[in-house]
Short mmCIF file of C-alpha atoms and ligand atoms in Angstrom, two decimals:
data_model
loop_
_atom_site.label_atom_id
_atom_site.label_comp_id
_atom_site.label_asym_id
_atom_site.label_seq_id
_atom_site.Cartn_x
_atom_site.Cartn_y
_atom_site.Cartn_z
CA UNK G 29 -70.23 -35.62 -5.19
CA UNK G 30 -71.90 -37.83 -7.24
CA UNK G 31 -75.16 -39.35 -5.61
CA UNK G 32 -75.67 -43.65 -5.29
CA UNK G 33 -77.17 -45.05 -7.77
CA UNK G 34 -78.49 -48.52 -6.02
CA UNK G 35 -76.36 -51.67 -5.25
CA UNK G 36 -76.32 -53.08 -8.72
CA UNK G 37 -75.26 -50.03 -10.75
CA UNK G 38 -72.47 -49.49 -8.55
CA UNK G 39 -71.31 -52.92 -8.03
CA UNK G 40 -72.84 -54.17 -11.76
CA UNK G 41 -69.30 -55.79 -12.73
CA UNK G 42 -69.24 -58.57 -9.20
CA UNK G 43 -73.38 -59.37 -9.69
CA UNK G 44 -75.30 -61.56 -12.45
CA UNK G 45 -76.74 -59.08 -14.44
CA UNK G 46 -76.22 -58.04 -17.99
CA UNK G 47 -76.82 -55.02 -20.09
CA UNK G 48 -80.52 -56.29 -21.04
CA UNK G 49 -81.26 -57.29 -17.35
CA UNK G 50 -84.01 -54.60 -16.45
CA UNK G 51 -82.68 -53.12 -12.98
CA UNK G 52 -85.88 -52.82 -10.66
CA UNK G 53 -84.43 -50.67 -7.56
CA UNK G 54 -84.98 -48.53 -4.72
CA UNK G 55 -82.17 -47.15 -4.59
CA UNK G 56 -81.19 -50.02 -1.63
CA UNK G 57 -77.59 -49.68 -0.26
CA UNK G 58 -74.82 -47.29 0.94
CA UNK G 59 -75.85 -47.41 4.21
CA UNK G 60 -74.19 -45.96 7.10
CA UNK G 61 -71.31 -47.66 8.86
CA UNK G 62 -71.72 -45.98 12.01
CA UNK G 63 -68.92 -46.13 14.79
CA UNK G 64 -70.12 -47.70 18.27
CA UNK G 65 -68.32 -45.24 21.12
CA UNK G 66 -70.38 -47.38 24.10
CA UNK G 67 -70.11 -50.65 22.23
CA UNK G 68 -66.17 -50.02 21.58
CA UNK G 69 -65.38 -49.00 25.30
CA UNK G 70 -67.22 -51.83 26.60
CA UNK G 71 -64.93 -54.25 24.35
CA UNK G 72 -61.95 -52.08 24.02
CA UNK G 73 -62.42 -52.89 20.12
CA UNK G 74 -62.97 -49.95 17.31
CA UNK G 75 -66.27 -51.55 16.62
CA UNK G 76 -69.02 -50.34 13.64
CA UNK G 77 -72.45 -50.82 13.05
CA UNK G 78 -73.65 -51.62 9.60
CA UNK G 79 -76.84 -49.98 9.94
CA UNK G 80 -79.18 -51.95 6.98
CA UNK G 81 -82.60 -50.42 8.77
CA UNK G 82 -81.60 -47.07 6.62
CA UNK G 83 -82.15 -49.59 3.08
CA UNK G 84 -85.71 -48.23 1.84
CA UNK G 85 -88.41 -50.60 3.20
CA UNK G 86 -86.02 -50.78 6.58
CA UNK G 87 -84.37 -53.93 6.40
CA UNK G 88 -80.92 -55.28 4.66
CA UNK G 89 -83.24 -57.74 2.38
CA UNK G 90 -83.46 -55.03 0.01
CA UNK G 91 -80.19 -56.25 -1.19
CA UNK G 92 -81.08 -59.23 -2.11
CA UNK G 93 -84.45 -58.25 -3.35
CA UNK G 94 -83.52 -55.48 -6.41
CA UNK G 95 -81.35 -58.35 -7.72
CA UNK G 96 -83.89 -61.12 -7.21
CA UNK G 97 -86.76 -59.18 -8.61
CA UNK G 98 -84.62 -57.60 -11.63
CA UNK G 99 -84.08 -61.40 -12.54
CA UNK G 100 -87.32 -62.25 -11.86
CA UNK G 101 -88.53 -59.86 -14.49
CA UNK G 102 -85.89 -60.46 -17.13
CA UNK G 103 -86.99 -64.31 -16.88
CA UNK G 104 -90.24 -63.14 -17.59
CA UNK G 105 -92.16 -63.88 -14.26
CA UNK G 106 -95.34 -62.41 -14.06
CA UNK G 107 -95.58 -62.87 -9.83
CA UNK G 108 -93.66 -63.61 -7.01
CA UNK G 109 -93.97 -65.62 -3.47
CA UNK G 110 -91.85 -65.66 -0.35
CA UNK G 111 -92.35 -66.80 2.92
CA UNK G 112 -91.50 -64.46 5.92
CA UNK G 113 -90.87 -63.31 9.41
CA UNK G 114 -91.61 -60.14 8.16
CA UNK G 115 -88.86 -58.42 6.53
CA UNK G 116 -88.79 -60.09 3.16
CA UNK G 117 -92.50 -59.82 2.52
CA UNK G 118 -92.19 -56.24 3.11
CA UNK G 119 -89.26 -55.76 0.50
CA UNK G 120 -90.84 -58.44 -1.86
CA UNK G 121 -93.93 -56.68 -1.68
CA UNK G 122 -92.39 -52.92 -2.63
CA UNK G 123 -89.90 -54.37 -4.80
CA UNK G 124 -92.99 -56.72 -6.92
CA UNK G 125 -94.62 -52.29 -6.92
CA UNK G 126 -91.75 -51.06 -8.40
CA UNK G 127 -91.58 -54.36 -11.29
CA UNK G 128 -95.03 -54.51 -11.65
CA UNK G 129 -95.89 -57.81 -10.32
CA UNK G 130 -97.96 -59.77 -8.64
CA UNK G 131 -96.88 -60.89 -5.12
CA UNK G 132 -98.07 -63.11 -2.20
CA UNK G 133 -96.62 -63.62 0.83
CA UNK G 134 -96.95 -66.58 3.53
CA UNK G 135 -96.41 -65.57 6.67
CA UNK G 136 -96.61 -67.06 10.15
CA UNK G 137 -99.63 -65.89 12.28
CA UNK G 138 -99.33 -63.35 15.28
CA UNK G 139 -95.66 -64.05 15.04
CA UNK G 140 -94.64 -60.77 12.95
CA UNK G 141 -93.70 -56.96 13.65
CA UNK G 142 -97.22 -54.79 13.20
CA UNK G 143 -94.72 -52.56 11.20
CA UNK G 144 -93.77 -55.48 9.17
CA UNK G 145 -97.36 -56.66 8.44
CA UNK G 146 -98.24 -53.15 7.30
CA UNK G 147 -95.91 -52.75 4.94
CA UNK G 148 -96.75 -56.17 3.32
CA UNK G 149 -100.29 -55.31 3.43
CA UNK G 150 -99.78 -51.24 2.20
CA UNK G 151 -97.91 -52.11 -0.83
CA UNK G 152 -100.74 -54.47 -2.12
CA UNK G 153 -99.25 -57.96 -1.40
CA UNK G 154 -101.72 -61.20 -1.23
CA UNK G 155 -100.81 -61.84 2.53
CA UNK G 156 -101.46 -65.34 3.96
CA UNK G 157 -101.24 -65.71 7.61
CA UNK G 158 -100.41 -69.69 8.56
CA UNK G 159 -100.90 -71.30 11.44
CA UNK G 160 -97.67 -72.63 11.78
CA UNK G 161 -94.53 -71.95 11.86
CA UNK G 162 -91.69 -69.79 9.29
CA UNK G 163 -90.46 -72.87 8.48
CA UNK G 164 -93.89 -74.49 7.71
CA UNK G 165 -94.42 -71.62 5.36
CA UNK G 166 -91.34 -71.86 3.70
CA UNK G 167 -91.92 -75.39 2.82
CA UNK G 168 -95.42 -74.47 1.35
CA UNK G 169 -93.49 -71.53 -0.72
CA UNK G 170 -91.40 -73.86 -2.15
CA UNK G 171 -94.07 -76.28 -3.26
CA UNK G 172 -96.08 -73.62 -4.75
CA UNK G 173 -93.19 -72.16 -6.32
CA UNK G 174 -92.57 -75.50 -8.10
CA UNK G 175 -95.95 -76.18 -8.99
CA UNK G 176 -97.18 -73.02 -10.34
CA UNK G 177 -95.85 -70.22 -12.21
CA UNK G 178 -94.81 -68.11 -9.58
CA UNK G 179 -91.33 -67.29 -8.80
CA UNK G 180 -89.69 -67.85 -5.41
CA UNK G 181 -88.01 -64.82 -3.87
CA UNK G 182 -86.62 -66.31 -0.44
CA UNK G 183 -83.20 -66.37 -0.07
CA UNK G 184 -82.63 -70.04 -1.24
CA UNK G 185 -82.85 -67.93 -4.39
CA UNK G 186 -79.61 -67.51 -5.56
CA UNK G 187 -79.56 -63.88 -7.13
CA UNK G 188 -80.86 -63.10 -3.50
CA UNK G 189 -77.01 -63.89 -1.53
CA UNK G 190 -75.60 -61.60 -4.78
CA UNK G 191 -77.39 -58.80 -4.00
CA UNK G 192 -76.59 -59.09 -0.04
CA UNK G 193 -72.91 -59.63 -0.56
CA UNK G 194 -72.71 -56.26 -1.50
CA UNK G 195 -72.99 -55.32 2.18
CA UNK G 196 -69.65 -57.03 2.75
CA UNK G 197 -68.09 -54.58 -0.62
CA UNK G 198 -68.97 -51.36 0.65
CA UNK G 199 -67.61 -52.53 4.62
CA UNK G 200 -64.19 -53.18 2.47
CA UNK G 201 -64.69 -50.02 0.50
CA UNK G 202 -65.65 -47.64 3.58
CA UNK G 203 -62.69 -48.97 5.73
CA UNK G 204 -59.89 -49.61 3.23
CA UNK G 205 -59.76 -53.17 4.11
CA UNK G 206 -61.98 -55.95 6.11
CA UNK G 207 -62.72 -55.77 9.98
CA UNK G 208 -61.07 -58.73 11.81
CA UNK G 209 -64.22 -59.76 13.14
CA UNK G 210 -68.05 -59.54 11.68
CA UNK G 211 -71.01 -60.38 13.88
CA UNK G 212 -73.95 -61.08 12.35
CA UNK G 213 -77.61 -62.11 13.92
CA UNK G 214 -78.31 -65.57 11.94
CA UNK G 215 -82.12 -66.86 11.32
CA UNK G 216 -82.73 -68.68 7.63
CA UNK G 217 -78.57 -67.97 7.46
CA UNK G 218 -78.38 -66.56 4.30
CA UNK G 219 -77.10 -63.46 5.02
CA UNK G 220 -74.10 -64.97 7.49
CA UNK G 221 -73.40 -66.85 3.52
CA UNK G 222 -73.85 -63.76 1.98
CA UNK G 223 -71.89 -61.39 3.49
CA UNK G 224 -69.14 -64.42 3.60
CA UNK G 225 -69.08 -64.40 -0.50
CA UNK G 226 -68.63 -60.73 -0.47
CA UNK G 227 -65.61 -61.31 1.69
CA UNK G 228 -63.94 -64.16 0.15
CA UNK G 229 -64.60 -62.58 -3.35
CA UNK G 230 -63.04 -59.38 -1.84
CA UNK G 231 -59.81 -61.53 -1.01
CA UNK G 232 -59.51 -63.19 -3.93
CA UNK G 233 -59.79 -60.33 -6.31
CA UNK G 234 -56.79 -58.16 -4.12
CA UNK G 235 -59.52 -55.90 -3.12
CA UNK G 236 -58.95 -56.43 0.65
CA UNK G 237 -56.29 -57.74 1.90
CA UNK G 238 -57.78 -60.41 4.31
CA UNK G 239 -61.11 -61.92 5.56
CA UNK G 240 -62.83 -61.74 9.41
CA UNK G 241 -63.66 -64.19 11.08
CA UNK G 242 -67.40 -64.97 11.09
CA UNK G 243 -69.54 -64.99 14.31
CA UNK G 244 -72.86 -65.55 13.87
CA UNK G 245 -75.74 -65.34 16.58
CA UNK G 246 -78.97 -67.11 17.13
CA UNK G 247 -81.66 -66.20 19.86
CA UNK G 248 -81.07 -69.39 22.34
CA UNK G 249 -84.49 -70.59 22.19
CA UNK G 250 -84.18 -70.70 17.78
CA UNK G 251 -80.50 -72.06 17.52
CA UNK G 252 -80.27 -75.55 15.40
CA UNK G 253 -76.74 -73.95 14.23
CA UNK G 254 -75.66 -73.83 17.57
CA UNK G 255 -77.17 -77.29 19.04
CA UNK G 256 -76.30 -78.88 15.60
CA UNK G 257 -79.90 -80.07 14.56
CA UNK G 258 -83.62 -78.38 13.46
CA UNK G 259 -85.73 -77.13 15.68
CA UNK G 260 -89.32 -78.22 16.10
CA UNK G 261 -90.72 -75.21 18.32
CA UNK G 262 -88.20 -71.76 17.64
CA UNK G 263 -89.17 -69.03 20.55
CA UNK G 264 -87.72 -66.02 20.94
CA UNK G 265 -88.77 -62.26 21.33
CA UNK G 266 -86.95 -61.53 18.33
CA UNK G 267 -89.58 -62.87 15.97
CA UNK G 268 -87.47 -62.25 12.76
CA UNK G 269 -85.01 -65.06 13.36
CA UNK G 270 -87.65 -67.14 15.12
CA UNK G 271 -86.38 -70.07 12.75
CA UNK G 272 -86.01 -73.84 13.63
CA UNK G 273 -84.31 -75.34 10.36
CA UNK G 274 -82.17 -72.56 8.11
CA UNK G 275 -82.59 -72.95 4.48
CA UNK G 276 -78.76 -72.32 3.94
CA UNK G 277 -77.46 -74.79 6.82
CA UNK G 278 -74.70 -75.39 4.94
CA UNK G 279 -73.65 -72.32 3.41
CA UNK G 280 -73.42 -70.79 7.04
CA UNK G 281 -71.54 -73.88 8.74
CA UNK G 282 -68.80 -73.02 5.55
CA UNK G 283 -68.71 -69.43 6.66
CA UNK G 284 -68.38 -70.33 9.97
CA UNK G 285 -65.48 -72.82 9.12
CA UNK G 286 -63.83 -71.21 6.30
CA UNK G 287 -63.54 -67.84 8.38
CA UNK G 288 -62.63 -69.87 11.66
CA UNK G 289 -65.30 -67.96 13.39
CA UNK G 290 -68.10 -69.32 15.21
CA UNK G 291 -72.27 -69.13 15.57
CA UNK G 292 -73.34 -69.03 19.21
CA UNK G 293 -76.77 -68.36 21.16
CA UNK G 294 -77.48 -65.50 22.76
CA UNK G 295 -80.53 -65.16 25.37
CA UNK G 296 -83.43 -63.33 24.76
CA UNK G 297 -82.59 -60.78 27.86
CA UNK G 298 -79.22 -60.47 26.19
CA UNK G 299 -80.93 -59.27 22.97
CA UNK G 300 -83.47 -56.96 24.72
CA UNK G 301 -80.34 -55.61 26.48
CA UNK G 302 -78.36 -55.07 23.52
CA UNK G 303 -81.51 -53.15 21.62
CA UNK G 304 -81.87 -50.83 24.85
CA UNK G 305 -77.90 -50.03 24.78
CA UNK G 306 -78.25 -49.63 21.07
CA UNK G 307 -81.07 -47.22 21.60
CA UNK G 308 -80.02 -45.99 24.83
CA UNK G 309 -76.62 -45.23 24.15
CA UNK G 310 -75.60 -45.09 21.10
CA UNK G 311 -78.80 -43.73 19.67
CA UNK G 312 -79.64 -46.36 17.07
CA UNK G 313 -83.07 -47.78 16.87
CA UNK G 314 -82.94 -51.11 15.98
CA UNK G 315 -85.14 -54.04 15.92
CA UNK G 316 -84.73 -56.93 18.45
CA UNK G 317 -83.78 -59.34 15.68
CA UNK G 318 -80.65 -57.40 14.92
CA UNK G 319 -79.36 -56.63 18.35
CA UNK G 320 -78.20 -59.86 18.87
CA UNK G 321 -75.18 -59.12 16.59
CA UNK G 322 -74.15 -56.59 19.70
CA UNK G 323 -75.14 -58.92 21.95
CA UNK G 324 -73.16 -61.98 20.90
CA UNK G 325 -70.34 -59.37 20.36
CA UNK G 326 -70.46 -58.62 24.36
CA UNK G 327 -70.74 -62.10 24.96
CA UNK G 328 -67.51 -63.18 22.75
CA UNK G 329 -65.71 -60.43 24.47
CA UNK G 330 -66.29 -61.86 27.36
CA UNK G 331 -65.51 -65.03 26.70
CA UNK G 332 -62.02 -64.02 25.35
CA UNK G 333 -62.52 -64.91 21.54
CA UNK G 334 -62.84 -61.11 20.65
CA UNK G 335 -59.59 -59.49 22.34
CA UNK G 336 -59.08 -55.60 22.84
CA UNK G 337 -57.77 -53.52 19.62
CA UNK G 338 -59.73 -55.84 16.86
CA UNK G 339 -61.36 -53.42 14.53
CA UNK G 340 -65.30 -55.26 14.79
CA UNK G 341 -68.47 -54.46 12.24
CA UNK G 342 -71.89 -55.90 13.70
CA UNK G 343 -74.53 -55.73 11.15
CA UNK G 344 -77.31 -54.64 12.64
CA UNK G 345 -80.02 -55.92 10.11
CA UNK G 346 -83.30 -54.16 10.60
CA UNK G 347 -85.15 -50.67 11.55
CA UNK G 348 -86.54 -50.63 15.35
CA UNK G 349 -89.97 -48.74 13.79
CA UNK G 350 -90.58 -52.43 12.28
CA UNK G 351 -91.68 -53.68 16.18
CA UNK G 352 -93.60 -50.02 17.62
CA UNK G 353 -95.08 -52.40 20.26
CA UNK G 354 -91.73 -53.69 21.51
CA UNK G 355 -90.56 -50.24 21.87
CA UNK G 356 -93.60 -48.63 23.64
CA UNK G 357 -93.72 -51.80 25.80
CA UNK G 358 -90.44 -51.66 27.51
CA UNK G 359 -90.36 -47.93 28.33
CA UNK G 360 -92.22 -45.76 30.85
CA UNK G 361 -95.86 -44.57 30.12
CA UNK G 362 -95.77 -40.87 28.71
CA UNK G 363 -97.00 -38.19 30.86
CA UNK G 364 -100.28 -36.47 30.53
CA UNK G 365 -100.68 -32.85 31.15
CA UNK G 366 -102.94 -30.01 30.60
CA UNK G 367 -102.09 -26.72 28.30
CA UNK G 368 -100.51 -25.56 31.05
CA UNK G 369 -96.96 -24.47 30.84
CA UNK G 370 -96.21 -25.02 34.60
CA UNK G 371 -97.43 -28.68 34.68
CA UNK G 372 -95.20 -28.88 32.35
CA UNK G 373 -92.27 -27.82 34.05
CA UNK G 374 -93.27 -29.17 37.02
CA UNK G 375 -93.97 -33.05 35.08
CA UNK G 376 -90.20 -32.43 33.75
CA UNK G 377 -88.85 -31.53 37.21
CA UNK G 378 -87.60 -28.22 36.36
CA UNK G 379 -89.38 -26.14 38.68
N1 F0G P 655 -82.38 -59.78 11.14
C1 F0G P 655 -83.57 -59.46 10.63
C2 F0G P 655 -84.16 -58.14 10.99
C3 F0G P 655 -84.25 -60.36 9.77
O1 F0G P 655 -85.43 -60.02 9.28
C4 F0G P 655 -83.65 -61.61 9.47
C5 F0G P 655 -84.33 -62.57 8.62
C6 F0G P 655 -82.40 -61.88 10.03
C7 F0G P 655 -81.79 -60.96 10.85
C8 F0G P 655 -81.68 -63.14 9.77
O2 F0G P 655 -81.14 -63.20 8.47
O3 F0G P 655 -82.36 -65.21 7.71
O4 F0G P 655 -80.42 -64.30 6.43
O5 F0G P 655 -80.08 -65.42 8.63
N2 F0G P 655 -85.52 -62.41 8.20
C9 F0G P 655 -86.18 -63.30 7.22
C10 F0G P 655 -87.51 -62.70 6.81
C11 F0G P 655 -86.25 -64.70 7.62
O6 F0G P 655 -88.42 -63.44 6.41
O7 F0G P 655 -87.65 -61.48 6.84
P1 F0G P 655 -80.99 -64.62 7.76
#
């Protein structure tokens, strides 16, 4: 046994860091590939979950964020700024801790997991709630990030995709080669891009022997890949990929294309059906966001373009304890009772 060490000690050779690069981590990665018994009988696939909610602030943007930051530091930055549905600010705000930095979030107002905002908030970030939009505040980011020494963190940062290809590595490492098919929930789309470098470098090097196709899922009322242009007003109840005009557009059309996959819409009741079977069923707690990998994974079953036997992975990107409310929301009210062993029994229908 020999215990992980954190994505960029154990995959230091594929990533841009050197031996003088200071490596700010959390210990992010390894996480569980965890096999799907209701999800694979409902497809008749052998289908996985990557489960990225068990990364250390609950999210996969860890990944990208010990590579980001450990740049960030070795360039000498004394503070950094991302704008966020929530998970990014939360790992840019632990990961700035850890670095000793400065760092200040945008965020957009009312529109983020109480879970998410906490964690932002807890680890001593400057947190700015706009009124507008994620994609208002990433525009503001990136003027501020241009205009004043602060260093941008979001995932059009480049050392960001690095560190999240690494998801795609251990998938190939864990399984011996790569799944025919990866579903993926897609929002800013660069994880989609990420996880399709991992692939393709994968391939290249003789590590796997082949590449999955790419299928990528937006909520239906937040889909610009899927209708082809931005979106002025993104709604969904999965607030994390509530996103009208993805920073890596292009990057994700190329996965799509290169993989000969595909990025479709899935409903919001689809999603909030997917994170109940998730929970339900295969007892992983997910957040809403990242159910709609499962979701669009029933859908393309049932649209023929995922046949029976494929061997499947659906990322599922972030920890259900993110969204409390959600949860509590859509299940029955608990029970009250007095100390009384009877009531009880009776409340639980055993007597
Ligand atoms: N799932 C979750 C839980 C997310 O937080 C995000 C993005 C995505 C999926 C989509 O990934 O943007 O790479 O396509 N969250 C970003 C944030 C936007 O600010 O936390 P993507």
């Amino acid at each position: 046994f020999r215990a992980w060490r954190g994505l960029i000690e154990e995959y230091r050779d594929r990533l841009p860091v050197s031996a003088t690069t200071p490596v700010v981590t959390l210990l992010e990665g390894g996480t569980p590939l965890v096999p799907a018994r209701r999800v694979s009988q409902l497809t008749g696939c052998e289908v996985f979950l990557k489960v990225e909610g068990l990364n250390p602030t609950g999210s996969f943007k860890d990944r990208g964020m010990t590579v980001a930051i450990s740049k960030a530091v070795e360039d000498g930055a004394k503070a950094v700024i991302c704008a966020s549905t929530g998970n990014t600010s939360a790992s840019a705000a632990a990961y700035a801790v850890r670095a000793g930095l400065a760092c200040a979030v945008l965020v957009p107002r009312g529109k983020i997991a109480m879970g998410k905002l906490a964690q932002a908030l807890v680890h001593g970030a400057k947190l700015l709630q706009v009124e507008g939009s994620f994609d208002d505040c990433l525009e503001m980011t990136r003027k501020l990030a241009e205009n004043y020494p602060i260093a941008l963190v979001n995932s059009v940062n480049p050392h960001r995709l690095q560190g999240q290809k690494t998801a795609a590595f251990e998938i190939v490492d864990a399984l011996g080669d790569a799944p025919d098919v990866h579903c993926i929930p897609v929002g800013n789309a660069g994880n989609i891009s990420a996880y399709w470098m991992g692939y393709r470098e994968y391939a290249d090097d003789g590590v796997a022997t082949r590449r999955p196709r790419m299928l990528g899922f937006q909520a239906s009322g937040a889909a610009p890949l899927v209708g082809g242009s931005p979106v002025t007003h993104p709604q969904t109840i999965a607030t994390a990929i509530r996103i009208g005009n993805p920073a890596s557009w292009r990057l994700a059309e190329a996965a799509r294309d290169e993989s000969g996959g595909a990025i479709q819409a899935v409903t919001d009741r689809q999603i909030a059906a997917a994170y109940r079977l998730l929970a339900q069923e295969e007892g992983v707690f997910v957040e809403l966001a990242s159910a709609a990998s499962v979701a669009g994974l029933l859908q393309a079953h049932e649209q023929g373009l995922v046949e029976q036997g494929l061997r499947v992975v659906c990322t599922v990107t972030g920890n259900g304890l993110k969204d409390p409310d959600w949860a509590i929301s859509g299940a029955p009210a608990p029970v009250t009772i007095p100390v009384d062993a009877y009531a009880a029994a009776s409340a639980l229908e055993l007597a």
